[in-house]
Tab-separated table of C-alpha atoms in Angstrom:
chain	number	residue	atom	x	y	z
C	53	UNK	CA	160.308	92.167	269.523
C	54	UNK	CA	157.726	91.322	266.687
C	55	UNK	CA	159.993	88.789	265.069
C	56	UNK	CA	158.242	85.367	263.624
C	57	UNK	CA	159.402	81.937	264.604
C	58	UNK	CA	159.194	79.403	262.022
C	59	UNK	CA	159.126	75.914	263.236
C	60	UNK	CA	160.349	73.708	262.714
C	61	UNK	CA	163.717	74.674	261.707
C	62	UNK	CA	164.879	72.538	258.884
C	63	UNK	CA	161.986	69.729	257.217
C	64	UNK	CA	162.924	66.906	255.087
C	65	UNK	CA	160.948	64.823	253.211
C	66	UNK	CA	159.779	62.437	250.278
C	67	UNK	CA	158.544	63.827	247.062
C	68	UNK	CA	154.561	63.591	246.685
C	69	UNK	CA	154.527	64.112	250.630
C	70	UNK	CA	152.838	67.245	251.871
C	71	UNK	CA	155.239	69.758	254.058
C	72	UNK	CA	153.591	71.937	256.730
C	73	UNK	CA	155.324	74.902	258.366
C	74	UNK	CA	154.505	77.189	261.506
C	75	UNK	CA	154.798	80.348	262.105
C	76	UNK	CA	154.314	82.113	265.598
C	77	UNK	CA	154.787	85.988	266.105
C	78	UNK	CA	154.394	88.468	269.075
C	79	UNK	CA	152.032	91.486	268.449
C	80	UNK	CA	148.631	92.476	266.481
C	81	UNK	CA	149.621	92.812	262.837
C	82	UNK	CA	147.953	93.800	259.895
C	83	UNK	CA	149.074	91.180	257.251
C	84	UNK	CA	151.297	88.079	257.478
C	85	UNK	CA	153.157	86.998	254.286
C	86	UNK	CA	155.215	83.861	253.324
C	87	UNK	CA	158.230	84.142	251.010
C	88	UNK	CA	160.593	81.192	249.649
C	89	UNK	CA	164.044	81.700	249.303
C	90	UNK	CA	166.185	79.386	247.146
C	91	UNK	CA	169.585	78.659	247.912
C	92	UNK	CA	172.042	81.740	246.871
C	93	UNK	CA	169.076	83.445	246.061
C	94	UNK	CA	166.494	86.927	246.649
C	95	UNK	CA	163.422	85.757	248.157
C	96	UNK	CA	160.118	85.443	246.475
C	97	UNK	CA	156.590	86.293	247.969
C	98	UNK	CA	154.193	83.331	247.676
C	99	UNK	CA	151.269	84.823	249.745
C	100	UNK	CA	149.671	87.334	251.967
C	101	UNK	CA	146.594	86.771	254.423
C	102	UNK	CA	145.351	89.546	256.105
C	103	UNK	CA	144.488	89.760	259.621
C	104	UNK	CA	140.429	89.663	259.083
C	105	UNK	CA	141.598	86.349	256.928
C	106	UNK	CA	141.465	82.615	258.269
C	107	UNK	CA	142.348	80.652	255.299
C	108	UNK	CA	143.979	81.527	251.843
C	109	UNK	CA	144.716	78.953	248.931
C	110	UNK	CA	147.301	79.520	245.900
C	111	UNK	CA	148.033	76.900	243.879
C	112	UNK	CA	149.576	73.889	245.861
C	113	UNK	CA	149.848	76.640	249.003
C	114	UNK	CA	147.329	76.702	251.825
C	115	UNK	CA	148.026	79.082	254.331
C	116	UNK	CA	146.171	79.355	257.558
C	117	UNK	CA	146.298	81.973	260.687
C	118	UNK	CA	144.664	82.114	263.869
C	119	UNK	CA	145.130	85.555	265.318
C	120	UNK	CA	143.951	84.632	268.665
C	121	UNK	CA	147.169	82.687	268.671
C	122	UNK	CA	149.288	84.671	266.916
C	123	UNK	CA	150.164	81.681	264.493
C	124	UNK	CA	150.445	80.680	260.879
C	125	UNK	CA	150.837	77.759	258.759
C	126	UNK	CA	151.935	76.901	255.541
C	127	UNK	CA	151.156	74.278	253.695
C	128	UNK	CA	152.706	72.716	250.416
C	129	UNK	CA	150.929	69.822	248.954
C	130	UNK	CA	152.311	67.085	247.077
C	131	UNK	CA	155.508	68.447	247.186
C	132	UNK	CA	158.329	68.489	244.534
C	133	UNK	CA	161.656	68.527	244.450
C	134	UNK	CA	161.766	71.907	243.233
C	135	UNK	CA	160.100	72.974	246.263
C	136	UNK	CA	163.225	72.541	248.473
C	137	UNK	CA	164.029	75.916	249.479
C	138	UNK	CA	164.087	78.189	252.845
C	139	UNK	CA	160.535	79.440	253.768
C	140	UNK	CA	159.902	82.600	255.743
C	141	UNK	CA	156.846	84.360	257.526
C	142	UNK	CA	157.309	87.984	257.935
C	143	UNK	CA	154.779	90.297	259.643
C	144	UNK	CA	154.039	93.640	259.717
C	145	UNK	CA	152.673	94.785	262.989
C	146	UNK	CA	150.022	97.198	263.289
C	147	UNK	CA	151.010	100.850	262.934
C	148	UNK	CA	154.486	99.717	261.419
C	149	UNK	CA	155.931	100.354	258.414
C	150	UNK	CA	158.463	97.405	258.173
C	151	UNK	CA	158.383	93.646	257.785
C	152	UNK	CA	159.571	91.718	259.986
C	153	UNK	CA	160.954	88.258	259.110
C	154	UNK	CA	161.179	84.857	261.332
C	155	UNK	CA	164.233	82.687	260.905
C	156	UNK	CA	162.999	80.436	258.311
C	157	UNK	CA	162.673	77.078	257.543
C	158	UNK	CA	164.729	74.611	255.622
C	159	UNK	CA	162.634	72.325	253.369
C	160	UNK	CA	164.585	69.700	251.518
C	161	UNK	CA	162.288	67.605	249.291
C	162	UNK	CA	164.318	63.961	248.303
C	163	UNK	CA	163.201	62.686	244.954
J	297	UNK	CA	163.984	92.322	232.479
J	298	UNK	CA	165.053	92.230	236.082
J	299	UNK	CA	162.887	93.940	238.358
J	300	UNK	CA	165.140	94.692	241.185
J	301	UNK	CA	168.790	94.549	240.430
J	302	UNK	CA	171.810	94.771	242.629
J	303	UNK	CA	175.436	95.044	241.832
J	304	UNK	CA	177.927	93.567	242.575
J	305	UNK	CA	176.665	90.428	243.524
J	306	UNK	CA	179.860	89.423	244.927
J	307	UNK	CA	182.394	91.669	246.798
J	308	UNK	CA	185.163	90.455	248.410
J	309	UNK	CA	187.702	93.222	250.908
J	310	UNK	CA	189.757	93.985	253.129
J	311	UNK	CA	189.081	95.502	257.106
J	312	UNK	CA	188.741	99.223	257.272
J	313	UNK	CA	187.974	99.428	253.399
J	314	UNK	CA	184.768	101.690	252.171
J	315	UNK	CA	182.641	100.089	249.653
J	316	UNK	CA	179.310	100.208	247.776
J	317	UNK	CA	176.480	98.355	246.579
J	318	UNK	CA	173.903	99.882	244.000
J	319	UNK	CA	170.232	98.801	243.820
J	320	UNK	CA	167.837	100.039	240.856
J	321	UNK	CA	163.887	99.120	240.406
J	322	UNK	CA	161.967	98.959	237.264
J	323	UNK	CA	158.490	98.276	238.906
J	324	UNK	CA	157.441	101.771	239.684
J	325	UNK	CA	157.729	101.051	243.249
J	326	UNK	CA	157.786	104.187	245.699
J	327	UNK	CA	159.437	102.652	248.594
J	328	UNK	CA	163.077	100.720	248.615
J	329	UNK	CA	164.949	98.657	251.356
J	330	UNK	CA	168.140	97.244	252.680
J	331	UNK	CA	167.759	94.314	254.530
J	332	UNK	CA	170.794	92.274	255.776
J	333	UNK	CA	170.795	88.144	255.601
J	334	UNK	CA	173.417	86.764	258.305
J	335	UNK	CA	175.406	83.263	258.188
J	336	UNK	CA	172.381	81.706	259.994
J	337	UNK	CA	170.121	83.426	257.421
J	338	UNK	CA	168.152	85.641	259.888
J	339	UNK	CA	166.886	88.642	257.669
J	340	UNK	CA	166.968	91.824	259.288
J	341	UNK	CA	166.081	95.226	257.951
J	342	UNK	CA	168.341	97.973	257.619
J	343	UNK	CA	166.768	101.376	255.736
J	344	UNK	CA	163.637	102.121	254.109
J	345	UNK	CA	162.873	105.013	251.658
J	346	UNK	CA	160.184	106.081	250.165
J	347	UNK	CA	160.170	108.649	247.140
J	348	UNK	CA	163.578	109.385	248.478
J	349	UNK	CA	162.739	109.989	251.939
J	350	UNK	CA	164.408	107.673	254.671
J	351	UNK	CA	161.543	106.188	256.444
J	352	UNK	CA	162.999	103.698	258.576
J	353	UNK	CA	166.726	103.521	260.324
J	354	UNK	CA	167.035	100.635	262.174
J	355	UNK	CA	170.084	101.603	264.322
J	356	UNK	CA	172.452	100.474	262.054
J	357	UNK	CA	175.611	101.523	263.153
J	358	UNK	CA	176.450	105.272	260.822
J	359	UNK	CA	179.200	103.665	258.800
J	360	UNK	CA	176.470	102.388	256.810
J	361	UNK	CA	174.737	105.278	254.658
J	362	UNK	CA	172.127	105.044	252.381
J	363	UNK	CA	171.373	107.452	249.712
J	364	UNK	CA	168.247	107.176	247.082
J	365	UNK	CA	169.127	109.908	244.166
J	366	UNK	CA	165.387	109.256	243.007
J	367	UNK	CA	162.760	106.883	243.933
J	368	UNK	CA	164.106	103.948	241.784
J	369	UNK	CA	167.462	103.782	242.960
J	370	UNK	CA	168.715	102.798	246.030
J	371	UNK	CA	172.322	102.680	246.903
J	372	UNK	CA	174.335	101.369	250.303
J	373	UNK	CA	177.508	103.071	250.856
J	374	UNK	CA	179.701	101.189	254.057
J	375	UNK	CA	182.885	103.068	255.435
J	376	UNK	CA	185.622	100.849	257.820
J	377	UNK	CA	184.250	97.635	256.898
J	378	UNK	CA	184.472	95.012	259.777
J	379	UNK	CA	184.866	91.696	259.876
J	380	UNK	CA	181.029	91.681	261.215
J	381	UNK	CA	179.737	93.006	258.280
J	382	UNK	CA	180.167	90.139	256.182
J	383	UNK	CA	176.391	89.120	255.101
J	384	UNK	CA	174.420	89.162	252.219
J	385	UNK	CA	172.528	92.486	251.685
J	386	UNK	CA	169.307	92.621	249.917
J	387	UNK	CA	167.697	95.101	248.067
J	388	UNK	CA	163.851	94.936	248.374
J	389	UNK	CA	160.725	97.321	246.432
J	390	UNK	CA	157.295	97.668	247.334
J	391	UNK	CA	154.455	99.655	245.803
J	392	UNK	CA	153.658	101.792	248.812
J	393	UNK	CA	154.644	102.580	252.545
J	394	UNK	CA	152.415	100.397	253.699
J	395	UNK	CA	153.932	97.006	253.579
J	396	UNK	CA	152.470	94.947	251.165
J	397	UNK	CA	154.238	92.224	248.657
J	398	UNK	CA	158.027	93.270	248.615
J	399	UNK	CA	159.883	92.392	245.505
J	400	UNK	CA	163.601	91.181	246.118
J	401	UNK	CA	166.791	91.634	244.234
J	402	UNK	CA	169.007	88.548	244.075
J	403	UNK	CA	171.335	89.741	246.845
J	404	UNK	CA	175.146	91.018	247.108
J	405	UNK	CA	177.497	88.762	249.496
J	406	UNK	CA	179.993	91.193	250.834
J	407	UNK	CA	183.123	89.402	252.637
J	408	UNK	CA	185.328	90.907	254.828
J	409	UNK	CA	188.749	89.672	255.402
């Protein structure tokens, strides 16, 4: 299975701290994406990193990709209570037309 | 204006009934999807349509039948509902058939009693 696995399953931090979530996957990919899901809402796209990229930034988000280890990390700096959500990585295998999601990391940022 | 809208947001029904969920996107995208999210938040793709053509069918029971009357709409009809069908169903769309960014609807929570 291509499915990504996020680690940890749950993370609780204080406002202002950094949050790091990891994702591992099993097959060669074209790109890897991260999504956020607030409770009771749909998923929102955060960032896409291509297989030939190693690092990407977007505001307080930093994503790294290590294709040799088949892993990615999402770093949220200076976290805020509003960052409380579940975060999912998603991959599309080379030659595939579908995006496969991991099981998510539930992040709680305490004020 | 909501980019991807699904109706209804909540659906409570008895086992054995038939129900439909509708989805519309106003983004001009060519590809639409149905995903199922279970109680453990695991999100699994069910179907994908590109310009009204079915391109992904993930071994979903044939009680589930998607229909795309045009590229802006993708509906999901479920026959003979079972307890295990209880989940949140998400519609999504993307620009092309190669997976870039997906835009999700807010979800339709189906509860089968």
